[in-house]
Coordinates of C-alpha atoms in Angstrom, one line a residue:
Chain A
X11 CA 155.2 161.8 41.7
X12 CA 151.3 161.7 41.2
X13 CA 149.4 160.1 43.3
X14 CA 146.1 159.5 44.0
X15 CA 145.3 160.0 47.2
X16 CA 142.0 160.9 48.9
X17 CA 142.4 164.6 49.9
X18 CA 139.7 166.2 52.2
X19 CA 139.6 168.5 55.0
X20 CA 136.4 167.0 56.1
X21 CA 136.8 167.4 60.1
X22 CA 134.2 164.1 60.9
X23 CA 136.5 162.1 58.3
X24 CA 139.9 162.9 59.6
X25 CA 141.8 160.9 62.8
X26 CA 143.2 163.8 64.5
X27 CA 147.0 162.7 65.5
X28 CA 148.1 163.0 69.2
X29 CA 149.8 165.9 69.5
X30 CA 146.4 167.8 67.9
X31 CA 144.1 166.0 69.8
X32 CA 146.2 167.3 72.8
X33 CA 146.2 170.9 70.9
X34 CA 142.6 170.9 70.5
X35 CA 142.0 169.9 74.4
X36 CA 143.9 172.7 75.3
X37 CA 142.2 175.3 73.4
X38 CA 139.1 173.2 74.9
X39 CA 140.1 172.9 78.4
X40 CA 141.3 176.9 78.6
X41 CA 137.7 178.0 76.8
X42 CA 136.6 176.1 79.8
X43 CA 138.5 177.4 82.5
X44 CA 137.6 181.2 80.9
X45 CA 134.2 180.8 81.2
X46 CA 134.4 179.5 84.7
X47 CA 136.4 182.5 85.7
X48 CA 133.1 184.0 87.6
X49 CA 132.3 180.4 89.1
X50 CA 136.0 180.2 90.7
X51 CA 135.9 183.7 92.1
X52 CA 132.8 183.5 93.8
X53 CA 134.4 180.6 95.0
X54 CA 137.5 182.3 95.9
X55 CA 135.5 185.7 97.9
X56 CA 132.7 183.0 99.7
X57 CA 136.4 180.9 100.9
X58 CA 137.6 183.8 102.8
X59 CA 134.7 186.6 103.5
X60 CA 133.7 185.1 106.7
X61 CA 133.2 181.8 108.3
X62 CA 129.8 182.1 107.0
X63 CA 130.1 182.5 104.0
X64 CA 133.3 179.6 104.8
X65 CA 130.6 177.3 105.8
X66 CA 128.2 177.7 103.1
X67 CA 130.6 177.0 100.5
X68 CA 131.6 173.8 102.0
X69 CA 128.4 172.3 102.4
X70 CA 127.5 173.5 98.5
X71 CA 130.8 171.9 97.4
X72 CA 129.5 168.4 99.1
X73 CA 126.5 168.5 96.8
X74 CA 127.1 165.4 93.8
X75 CA 126.5 168.1 91.0
X76 CA 129.2 170.3 92.3
X77 CA 131.4 167.6 92.5
X78 CA 130.9 166.6 88.8
X79 CA 131.7 170.3 88.0
X80 CA 134.6 170.6 89.9
X81 CA 135.8 167.4 88.7
X82 CA 135.3 168.8 84.9
X83 CA 137.2 171.9 86.0
X84 CA 139.9 170.2 87.4
X85 CA 140.7 168.3 84.5
X86 CA 140.4 170.8 82.3
X87 CA 143.1 172.9 84.9
X88 CA 145.5 169.5 84.6
X89 CA 145.3 169.3 81.2
X90 CA 145.7 172.4 80.4
X91 CA 149.1 172.6 82.8
X92 CA 150.3 169.8 81.1
X93 CA 150.0 170.7 77.9
X94 CA 151.6 173.9 78.9
X95 CA 154.5 172.8 80.1
X96 CA 154.6 170.2 77.1
X97 CA 154.4 174.0 74.5
X98 CA 157.2 175.2 76.9
X99 CA 159.4 172.1 76.5
X100 CA 159.1 172.5 72.9
X101 CA 159.7 176.2 72.8
X102 CA 163.0 175.1 74.2
X103 CA 163.7 172.5 71.2
X104 CA 163.1 169.8 73.3
X105 CA 161.4 166.6 72.3
X106 CA 160.3 168.1 68.6
X107 CA 161.0 165.0 66.9
X108 CA 157.9 163.5 66.2
X109 CA 158.3 159.5 67.9
X110 CA 158.9 162.0 71.3
X111 CA 155.7 164.3 70.4
X112 CA 153.8 161.4 70.3
X113 CA 155.1 160.0 73.5
X114 CA 154.4 163.4 75.5
X115 CA 151.1 163.7 74.2
X116 CA 150.0 160.1 74.9
X117 CA 151.9 161.4 79.0
X118 CA 149.7 164.4 78.8
X119 CA 146.8 162.9 78.1
X120 CA 147.2 160.1 80.7
X121 CA 148.8 162.2 83.4
X122 CA 146.0 164.9 83.4
X123 CA 143.2 162.2 83.7
X124 CA 145.3 159.9 86.1
X125 CA 145.7 163.0 88.6
X126 CA 142.3 164.3 88.2
X127 CA 140.4 160.2 88.6
X128 CA 143.2 160.0 91.2
X129 CA 141.8 163.6 93.0
X130 CA 138.4 163.0 92.4
X131 CA 138.8 159.8 94.3
X132 CA 140.2 161.6 97.3
X133 CA 137.4 164.2 97.1
X134 CA 134.6 161.6 96.9
Chain B
X12 CA 170.1 193.2 55.5
X13 CA 167.3 191.4 53.1
X14 CA 165.6 194.9 52.8
X15 CA 161.4 193.8 53.2
X16 CA 158.4 195.0 53.9
X17 CA 156.7 193.4 56.9
X18 CA 153.5 193.4 57.2
X19 CA 151.1 192.5 60.5
X20 CA 151.0 194.5 63.7
X21 CA 153.6 193.6 65.3
X22 CA 151.9 192.2 68.2
X23 CA 152.7 188.2 67.2
X24 CA 155.9 188.1 69.4
X25 CA 155.0 190.4 72.4
X26 CA 151.9 188.1 73.0
X27 CA 153.6 185.2 72.4
X28 CA 155.9 186.5 75.2
X29 CA 153.1 187.3 78.0
X30 CA 151.9 184.0 76.6
X31 CA 154.7 182.5 77.9
X32 CA 156.0 184.8 80.7
X33 CA 152.6 184.7 82.4
X34 CA 151.8 180.8 82.0
X35 CA 155.0 179.9 84.1
X36 CA 153.7 182.9 86.9
X37 CA 150.2 180.8 86.9
X38 CA 152.1 177.1 86.4
X39 CA 154.5 178.1 90.3
X40 CA 151.5 180.0 92.2
X41 CA 149.2 176.8 91.1
X42 CA 152.1 174.4 92.0
X43 CA 152.5 176.2 95.7
X44 CA 148.8 176.4 96.4
X45 CA 148.6 172.3 95.3
X46 CA 151.1 172.3 97.2
X47 CA 150.0 173.9 100.0
X48 CA 146.6 171.8 100.4
X49 CA 148.7 168.1 100.4
X50 CA 150.4 169.8 103.3
X51 CA 147.4 170.8 105.1
X52 CA 144.8 168.1 104.8
X53 CA 143.1 169.6 107.9
X54 CA 142.6 173.1 106.2
X55 CA 139.8 174.9 107.9
X56 CA 138.6 179.0 107.7
X57 CA 141.6 179.7 110.3
X58 CA 144.0 178.3 108.0
X59 CA 142.8 179.8 104.9
X60 CA 142.2 183.3 105.8
X61 CA 145.6 183.0 107.6
X62 CA 147.4 182.3 104.5
X63 CA 146.1 185.0 102.5
X64 CA 146.3 187.8 105.7
X65 CA 150.2 188.9 104.9
X66 CA 151.0 191.8 102.0
X67 CA 153.3 189.3 100.5
X68 CA 150.6 185.9 100.0
X69 CA 147.5 188.6 99.0
X70 CA 150.7 190.4 96.0
X71 CA 151.4 187.2 95.2
X72 CA 147.9 185.9 94.8
X73 CA 146.9 189.4 92.8
X74 CA 150.1 188.7 90.2
X75 CA 148.7 185.2 90.0
X76 CA 145.2 186.4 89.1
X77 CA 146.5 189.1 86.5
X78 CA 148.7 186.6 84.9
X79 CA 145.7 184.4 84.8
X80 CA 143.6 187.3 82.7
X81 CA 146.7 188.5 80.6
X82 CA 147.2 185.1 79.3
X83 CA 143.3 184.6 79.2
X84 CA 143.2 187.4 76.5
X85 CA 146.0 186.2 74.6
X86 CA 144.6 182.9 74.6
X87 CA 140.5 183.6 73.9
X88 CA 141.6 186.2 71.4
X89 CA 144.0 183.6 69.5
X90 CA 140.7 181.5 69.5
X91 CA 138.9 183.7 68.6
X92 CA 140.1 184.9 65.7
X93 CA 140.6 181.3 64.0
X94 CA 137.1 179.9 64.7
X95 CA 134.8 183.6 64.5
X96 CA 135.0 185.4 61.1
X97 CA 132.5 187.9 60.9
X98 CA 134.1 191.0 61.8
X99 CA 131.1 192.2 64.2
X100 CA 130.6 189.3 65.9
X101 CA 134.1 188.9 66.6
X102 CA 134.4 193.0 67.7
X103 CA 131.4 191.9 69.8
X104 CA 133.1 188.8 71.5
X105 CA 136.8 191.0 72.3
X106 CA 134.2 193.8 73.6
X107 CA 132.4 191.5 76.0
X108 CA 135.9 189.7 76.8
X109 CA 137.7 192.7 77.7
X110 CA 135.3 193.7 80.2
X111 CA 134.8 190.7 81.6
X112 CA 138.6 190.6 82.2
X113 CA 138.7 194.0 83.5
X114 CA 135.5 193.5 85.9
X115 CA 137.3 190.1 87.0
X116 CA 140.7 193.1 88.1
X117 CA 138.6 195.1 90.3
X118 CA 136.8 192.0 92.0
X119 CA 140.0 190.1 92.2
X120 CA 141.3 193.2 94.6
X121 CA 138.4 193.6 96.6
X122 CA 138.4 190.2 97.4
X123 CA 142.2 189.5 98.0
X124 CA 142.2 193.0 100.5
X125 CA 138.8 193.3 102.1
X126 CA 139.7 190.2 104.7

């Protein structure tokens, strides 16, 4: 077999298969969440410390900018959770065939975006 | 048995298992919290602090946070291993991440037990 195929590893030219897209987004969302730890811990602290800090936090979160940040982090959490559940099922040898893997990738992308939109509407 | 020399630091399988065990703990706590918020649409300060007043809930929350930090360490380390090649920079990132996570552990205990 000597086929002349275009061979390149140029990321800008490779079309990512869906499972690869889910995978790289799993990494990106994970890093985003890690970077957000101080912010999230601060929010937890403000929500619990006293009624004054709680009210202050609620006021801050009503700002449109904070809502956008929260929505971004919400998507990151949901994508990371859904993709994570998918990886756990793959570890159990469930859904490892190509067609199933593609279908579950679609579901992960869809469910995390849909839930983000739904909660976004509810929050706004 | 095949007599072969296995190279490596031998932490691969242990970390693989840690990543999955902590993932399940994090997922369980997240679903619990999501359920709580959905079932209490009119959440206020008293209900919120009431939830965190018992030792069981504080311990569950600390377990969740510790699981998150272990999970984050394995995950960030894997990502850095793949994309950051200069050894000095990689080491510097590891040091910062480890120190940050240790500080978060102390901070988490303070938040949960100073109510």
